[in-house]
Amino acid sequence: MFRTALRNVLAHKARLLMTVLAVMLGVAFVSGTLVFTNTISDAFQKSSAKGFDHVDVAVRSKFQQSKGDQVGKRPELTQALLDESARVPGAGSVIGVVHGFTAIADKDGKLIGGGFQSQGGNYWGTKDPRYPLESGAAPHGENEVLIDSETARRAGYKVGDTVRVSVDGPVLKPTVSGIFTTDDGNVAAGGSLALFDTATAQKLFGKPGTYDEIDVRAKAGTSQAALKTQLDRVLPKGKTETTTAAKLADDQARMISDSMSGLRQGLLVFAGIALFVGTFIIANTFTMLVAQRTKELALLRAVGASRRQVTRSVLIEAFLVGTVAAVTGLVAGVGIGAGLKSLLGSMGATVPDGPLVVTPGTVVAALTVGVLVTMLAAWLPGRRAAKIPPVAAMSSLHAQATAKSLVLRNTIGALFSAAGVATVLAATTMDDIESAQAPMGIGAVLLIIGVFILTPLLSRPLIAATAPVLRAFGVSGKLARQNSVRNPRRTAATASALMIGLTLITGMTVMAGSLQHAIDKMASSAIRADYVVSMANGNFLSPDVDSKLRATEGVTATSPLRNAPSRIDGQTEFLTGVNGKAIGELTDLRVDDGSFTVGGTKVVVDAKTAKSHDWKAGSAFTASFEDGRKQRLTVAGVYEGNEMIRGIMLDNATLTPHQPRPNDMQVMVKTSDGASDATKDRLVEALGSNPAIKIQDKKDISNGIAQIFTLMLNLLYGLLAMAVIVAVLGVINTLAMSVFERSQEIGMLRAIGLDRKGVKRMVRLESLVISLFGGVLGIGLGVFFGWAAGELLGSSLSTYELILPWSRLVVFLLLAAAVGVLAALWPARRAARLNMLQAIKSE
């Protein structure tokens, strides 16, 4: 039986080619993902580990949890603690570490590193072992700064140049005193690092006289564990925690691995979708091969082969096909991994140097996935092959599906579909989005399986609906429609492959479009301000920003939004400080109870927070602030909050005295002339043309949201393109094998007068009908899933409403049609070229 299976594989190489390609693409995606993420993770881990070469034990403050009326806070690492650490017997040297956000502009005024990897810190003394100087000298005072060599190279800076930097808003213009080298992972990823002397860094980052971390180097002969024990004895219990460099390196490696796991899982999900779609091709291919070999298999049974042996021979064929596909997919995957790494570099993201990492796990995963998927998909056709009775050797006809089996199939499909719809609908009524995700996913899977099982039943009426259109193509159209429903199971499997890809694409498009509309509507309805000013990376703004904006010509009202934790009724609640006199002019929030009055001890509260505390207009409560002091506040009004503006709002004059370091999340600005280019230019100039600050009007906010959703959708479209490509291969494979199967029939059609153009048209129309059938099902399911997900999200997003992107849905339907036309090119050409006499003689 093994020789028989091997002979069949070699005899049907061309027919199995599309199956091999489908599996190979899925395996290549899997192995490419693993190679890429392992390579990036390994490079960053090795790079970051070098950063711990100059520390044996790190001392950090331990966060004090909120308790009773006491707001949780992090104790400060003072100079006294640093001196205490230096006096420990095993300590060789001690460095006080200060760090924070620092944006550096290039010579064109553009932000280097995009803001998110823009970091700043302190240079310890005149020769910091962490940062070897490449040129220049250590910085002294506020007018000098060190920059890393990569940033200097990218921006073209050298020692003596003036550079524009920003920590929390105001622009600084220090001189580059020196350039240093570093193994910092953020710099390697395309960010920047600026270093000031310690006193300047403490002042700029709002930490005068304190440190974020104390790094202790052990004396010769003292181990990291011994030094940690000595430090634990002298440092304050419960307020500090010590960690060895080895543990820091392990934690860092774990953190990098965890950060890559999300990307890895996301990419593997799309690889799984491609492989799942590929199973339809495999099952279809082996079903058709079995049908074409009915006589051969029946003769094997007649001469003594058992059912198990017949099934085993089909599975051996699948194993051989899967092995070839898996090996070629693994090789292609290594190339994909290397290509993705290069693509990152071409997009401006810098990745630390390192070898391509192909682990044994990647090899095993690729081979296992390829072989298992192929064998599992071929198992059912193999089982059917074993049931072929020996008497079938007398006829070339294969046993048709019985009425009983079709009823059973349709009943199972209906039950799965009903269970899926019911589960999805139940999930849409749940209040907690996180707890609803699992039932929503389970319901979606059940419904897709149910529709797939019912697809043979659905194919007849839906394809019959195309009859009026196909009638215009004469005999070719009539034959194409009949061929499409001749074998409903085959049509179903072919169409389902395309259906799955379009279901996901449509569902995400509907949901993303509806969400974008909801957020746009929220921004335009909740904000009256002409501009919203914030840091590019989401960091806090300096209070100086509000002062400068308030003094700018044409500005009529401003309100900084300050965030501060508090304890109310034994719970932690975040307070939002605003300009009480101007906030009503800058926002447009519906008040459900009381009035929108903020000032003194009067506050306004969003409806959700008010409900949780059972507050209404006139209610009073006591708030405990960060500094430990308490104040009695009164609810003046309850407003309808949203994702952009919510919480407890009180006047900054009341909140700020309780904040050790006031920082603003953003500043709302109203101007006399409204939003215009000239007004925006005045605001930009007032803030020193700072590239780290965003000044956005409502249109900018809307465009920013649109860009995010567009980028996300384009990325998802690109990933799902793999599933669509596999679906195209499935249509090609089905049509090609169908043409081979119907060679005699096509020869007879040619003999009685159907010309080559007619044959081509027949195959193309058949492909078009099958593809459109899958497209209609996919778009229908996608709209349903998009609606269901939107209903779930709408419970927490008051402005949400379903928006159907009709233009894109039409494009998706045209895409399905294009798939059908393209997939039919080769099979149609092959059918038209058949020699009619040889075709008539074929069996």
PDB file of N, CA, C and O in Angstrom, residues 15 288 292 483-484 486-487 490 731-746 763 766 770 827 830-831 834:
ATOM      1  N   ARG A  15      -1.618  17.694 -10.258  1.00  0.00           N
ATOM      2  CA  ARG A  15      -2.896  17.903  -9.575  1.00  0.00           C
ATOM      3  C   ARG A  15      -2.696  18.256  -8.099  1.00  0.00           C
ATOM      4  O   ARG A  15      -3.542  18.906  -7.495  1.00  0.00           O
ATOM      5  N   MET A 288     -11.628  14.687  -4.757  1.00  0.00           N
ATOM      6  CA  MET A 288     -11.687  14.538  -6.212  1.00  0.00           C
ATOM      7  C   MET A 288     -10.762  13.426  -6.696  1.00  0.00           C
ATOM      8  O   MET A 288     -11.113  12.668  -7.610  1.00  0.00           O
ATOM      9  N   GLN A 292     -11.930  10.112  -8.715  1.00  0.00           N
ATOM     10  CA  GLN A 292     -11.353   9.741 -10.004  1.00  0.00           C
ATOM     11  C   GLN A 292     -10.760   8.339  -9.984  1.00  0.00           C
ATOM     12  O   GLN A 292     -10.574   7.723 -11.029  1.00  0.00           O
ATOM     13  N   ASN A 483     -22.970  23.093 -13.914  1.00  0.00           N
ATOM     14  CA  ASN A 483     -21.724  22.543 -13.373  1.00  0.00           C
ATOM     15  C   ASN A 483     -21.490  23.005 -11.934  1.00  0.00           C
ATOM     16  O   ASN A 483     -20.932  22.265 -11.117  1.00  0.00           O
ATOM     17  N   SER A 484     -21.912  24.237 -11.625  1.00  0.00           N
ATOM     18  CA  SER A 484     -21.688  24.784 -10.288  1.00  0.00           C
ATOM     19  C   SER A 484     -22.461  24.027  -9.221  1.00  0.00           C
ATOM     20  O   SER A 484     -22.005  23.916  -8.078  1.00  0.00           O
ATOM     21  N   ARG A 486     -23.623  20.836  -9.743  1.00  0.00           N
ATOM     22  CA  ARG A 486     -23.556  19.393  -9.991  1.00  0.00           C
ATOM     23  C   ARG A 486     -23.019  18.646  -8.776  1.00  0.00           C
ATOM     24  O   ARG A 486     -23.519  17.582  -8.419  1.00  0.00           O
ATOM     25  N   ASN A 487     -21.988  19.213  -8.163  1.00  0.00           N
ATOM     26  CA  ASN A 487     -21.419  18.605  -6.961  1.00  0.00           C
ATOM     27  C   ASN A 487     -21.437  19.662  -5.850  1.00  0.00           C
ATOM     28  O   ASN A 487     -20.475  20.411  -5.668  1.00  0.00           O
ATOM     29  N   ARG A 490     -18.444  19.917  -3.363  1.00  0.00           N
ATOM     30  CA  ARG A 490     -17.214  20.474  -3.920  1.00  0.00           C
ATOM     31  C   ARG A 490     -17.344  21.995  -4.055  1.00  0.00           C
ATOM     32  O   ARG A 490     -16.441  22.751  -3.694  1.00  0.00           O
ATOM     33  N   VAL A 731      -9.643  27.648  -5.789  1.00  0.00           N
ATOM     34  CA  VAL A 731     -10.533  27.730  -6.955  1.00  0.00           C
ATOM     35  C   VAL A 731      -9.816  27.179  -8.190  1.00  0.00           C
ATOM     36  O   VAL A 731     -10.395  26.413  -8.967  1.00  0.00           O
ATOM     37  N   ILE A 732      -8.556  27.566  -8.357  1.00  0.00           N
ATOM     38  CA  ILE A 732      -7.771  27.068  -9.504  1.00  0.00           C
ATOM     39  C   ILE A 732      -7.693  25.548  -9.460  1.00  0.00           C
ATOM     40  O   ILE A 732      -7.908  24.864 -10.472  1.00  0.00           O
ATOM     41  N   ASN A 733      -7.368  25.019  -8.273  1.00  0.00           N
ATOM     42  CA  ASN A 733      -7.207  23.574  -8.123  1.00  0.00           C
ATOM     43  C   ASN A 733      -8.507  22.842  -8.442  1.00  0.00           C
ATOM     44  O   ASN A 733      -8.526  21.848  -9.175  1.00  0.00           O
ATOM     45  N   THR A 734      -9.617  23.356  -7.892  1.00  0.00           N
ATOM     46  CA  THR A 734     -10.910  22.703  -8.111  1.00  0.00           C
ATOM     47  C   THR A 734     -11.283  22.718  -9.585  1.00  0.00           C
ATOM     48  O   THR A 734     -11.716  21.698 -10.143  1.00  0.00           O
ATOM     49  N   LEU A 735     -11.107  23.870 -10.233  1.00  0.00           N
ATOM     50  CA  LEU A 735     -11.465  23.968 -11.645  1.00  0.00           C
ATOM     51  C   LEU A 735     -10.574  23.092 -12.511  1.00  0.00           C
ATOM     52  O   LEU A 735     -11.050  22.430 -13.443  1.00  0.00           O
ATOM     53  N   ALA A 736      -9.264  23.092 -12.208  1.00  0.00           N
ATOM     54  CA  ALA A 736      -8.331  22.293 -13.013  1.00  0.00           C
ATOM     55  C   ALA A 736      -8.669  20.811 -12.919  1.00  0.00           C
ATOM     56  O   ALA A 736      -8.697  20.099 -13.933  1.00  0.00           O
ATOM     57  N   MET A 737      -8.940  20.350 -11.703  1.00  0.00           N
ATOM     58  CA  MET A 737      -9.258  18.927 -11.539  1.00  0.00           C
ATOM     59  C   MET A 737     -10.646  18.621 -12.088  1.00  0.00           C
ATOM     60  O   MET A 737     -10.902  17.518 -12.579  1.00  0.00           O
ATOM     61  N   SER A 738     -11.535  19.604 -12.005  1.00  0.00           N
ATOM     62  CA  SER A 738     -12.871  19.407 -12.568  1.00  0.00           C
ATOM     63  C   SER A 738     -12.804  19.292 -14.086  1.00  0.00           C
ATOM     64  O   SER A 738     -13.512  18.484 -14.697  1.00  0.00           O
ATOM     65  N   VAL A 739     -11.931  20.106 -14.686  1.00  0.00           N
ATOM     66  CA  VAL A 739     -11.732  20.018 -16.138  1.00  0.00           C
ATOM     67  C   VAL A 739     -11.204  18.634 -16.508  1.00  0.00           C
ATOM     68  O   VAL A 739     -11.662  18.009 -17.469  1.00  0.00           O
ATOM     69  N   PHE A 740     -10.229  18.139 -15.740  1.00  0.00           N
ATOM     70  CA  PHE A 740      -9.684  16.807 -15.996  1.00  0.00           C
ATOM     71  C   PHE A 740     -10.776  15.754 -15.841  1.00  0.00           C
ATOM     72  O   PHE A 740     -10.899  14.833 -16.642  1.00  0.00           O
ATOM     73  N   GLU A 741     -11.579  15.902 -14.805  1.00  0.00           N
ATOM     74  CA  GLU A 741     -12.644  14.947 -14.499  1.00  0.00           C
ATOM     75  C   GLU A 741     -13.700  14.926 -15.611  1.00  0.00           C
ATOM     76  O   GLU A 741     -14.296  13.900 -15.899  1.00  0.00           O
ATOM     77  N   ARG A 742     -13.925  16.091 -16.240  1.00  0.00           N
ATOM     78  CA  ARG A 742     -14.976  16.222 -17.249  1.00  0.00           C
ATOM     79  C   ARG A 742     -14.396  16.258 -18.668  1.00  0.00           C
ATOM     80  O   ARG A 742     -15.006  16.826 -19.581  1.00  0.00           O
ATOM     81  N   SER A 743     -13.209  15.678 -18.838  1.00  0.00           N
ATOM     82  CA  SER A 743     -12.559  15.712 -20.156  1.00  0.00           C
ATOM     83  C   SER A 743     -13.447  15.127 -21.238  1.00  0.00           C
ATOM     84  O   SER A 743     -13.599  15.688 -22.338  1.00  0.00           O
ATOM     85  N   GLN A 744     -14.049  13.972 -20.943  1.00  0.00           N
ATOM     86  CA  GLN A 744     -14.898  13.312 -21.935  1.00  0.00           C
ATOM     87  C   GLN A 744     -16.097  14.182 -22.283  1.00  0.00           C
ATOM     88  O   GLN A 744     -16.457  14.350 -23.454  1.00  0.00           O
ATOM     89  N   GLU A 745     -16.685  14.780 -21.244  1.00  0.00           N
ATOM     90  CA  GLU A 745     -17.854  15.644 -21.451  1.00  0.00           C
ATOM     91  C   GLU A 745     -17.489  16.863 -22.303  1.00  0.00           C
ATOM     92  O   GLU A 745     -18.227  17.231 -23.214  1.00  0.00           O
ATOM     93  N   ILE A 746     -16.333  17.475 -21.995  1.00  0.00           N
ATOM     94  CA  ILE A 746     -15.901  18.653 -22.761  1.00  0.00           C
ATOM     95  C   ILE A 746     -15.614  18.267 -24.208  1.00  0.00           C
ATOM     96  O   ILE A 746     -15.930  19.011 -25.145  1.00  0.00           O
ATOM     97  N   VAL A 763     -16.071  27.688 -18.343  1.00  0.00           N
ATOM     98  CA  VAL A 763     -15.226  27.491 -17.153  1.00  0.00           C
ATOM     99  C   VAL A 763     -15.106  28.795 -16.376  1.00  0.00           C
ATOM    100  O   VAL A 763     -15.179  28.810 -15.142  1.00  0.00           O
ATOM    101  N   GLU A 766     -18.359  29.499 -14.526  1.00  0.00           N
ATOM    102  CA  GLU A 766     -18.476  28.583 -13.383  1.00  0.00           C
ATOM    103  C   GLU A 766     -17.630  29.095 -12.215  1.00  0.00           C
ATOM    104  O   GLU A 766     -18.076  29.130 -11.064  1.00  0.00           O
ATOM    105  N   ILE A 770     -19.072  30.489  -8.520  1.00  0.00           N
ATOM    106  CA  ILE A 770     -18.621  29.917  -7.247  1.00  0.00           C
ATOM    107  C   ILE A 770     -17.990  30.989  -6.364  1.00  0.00           C
ATOM    108  O   ILE A 770     -18.248  31.060  -5.157  1.00  0.00           O
ATOM    109  N   PRO A 827      -7.256  27.088 -15.926  1.00  0.00           N
ATOM    110  CA  PRO A 827      -8.145  25.950 -16.197  1.00  0.00           C
ATOM    111  C   PRO A 827      -8.969  26.144 -17.485  1.00  0.00           C
ATOM    112  O   PRO A 827      -9.181  25.191 -18.232  1.00  0.00           O
ATOM    113  N   ARG A 830      -6.781  25.511 -20.413  1.00  0.00           N
ATOM    114  CA  ARG A 830      -6.493  24.074 -20.519  1.00  0.00           C
ATOM    115  C   ARG A 830      -7.692  23.329 -21.104  1.00  0.00           C
ATOM    116  O   ARG A 830      -7.539  22.429 -21.932  1.00  0.00           O
ATOM    117  N   ALA A 831      -8.910  23.708 -20.671  1.00  0.00           N
ATOM    118  CA  ALA A 831     -10.111  23.041 -21.165  1.00  0.00           C
ATOM    119  C   ALA A 831     -10.293  23.280 -22.657  1.00  0.00           C
ATOM    120  O   ALA A 831     -10.674  22.373 -23.413  1.00  0.00           O
ATOM    121  N   LEU A 834      -8.096  21.044 -25.001  1.00  0.00           N
ATOM    122  CA  LEU A 834      -8.246  19.590 -25.015  1.00  0.00           C
ATOM    123  C   LEU A 834      -8.517  19.097 -26.443  1.00  0.00           C
ATOM    124  O   LEU A 834      -9.327  19.680 -27.167  1.00  0.00           O
TER     125      LEU A 834
END
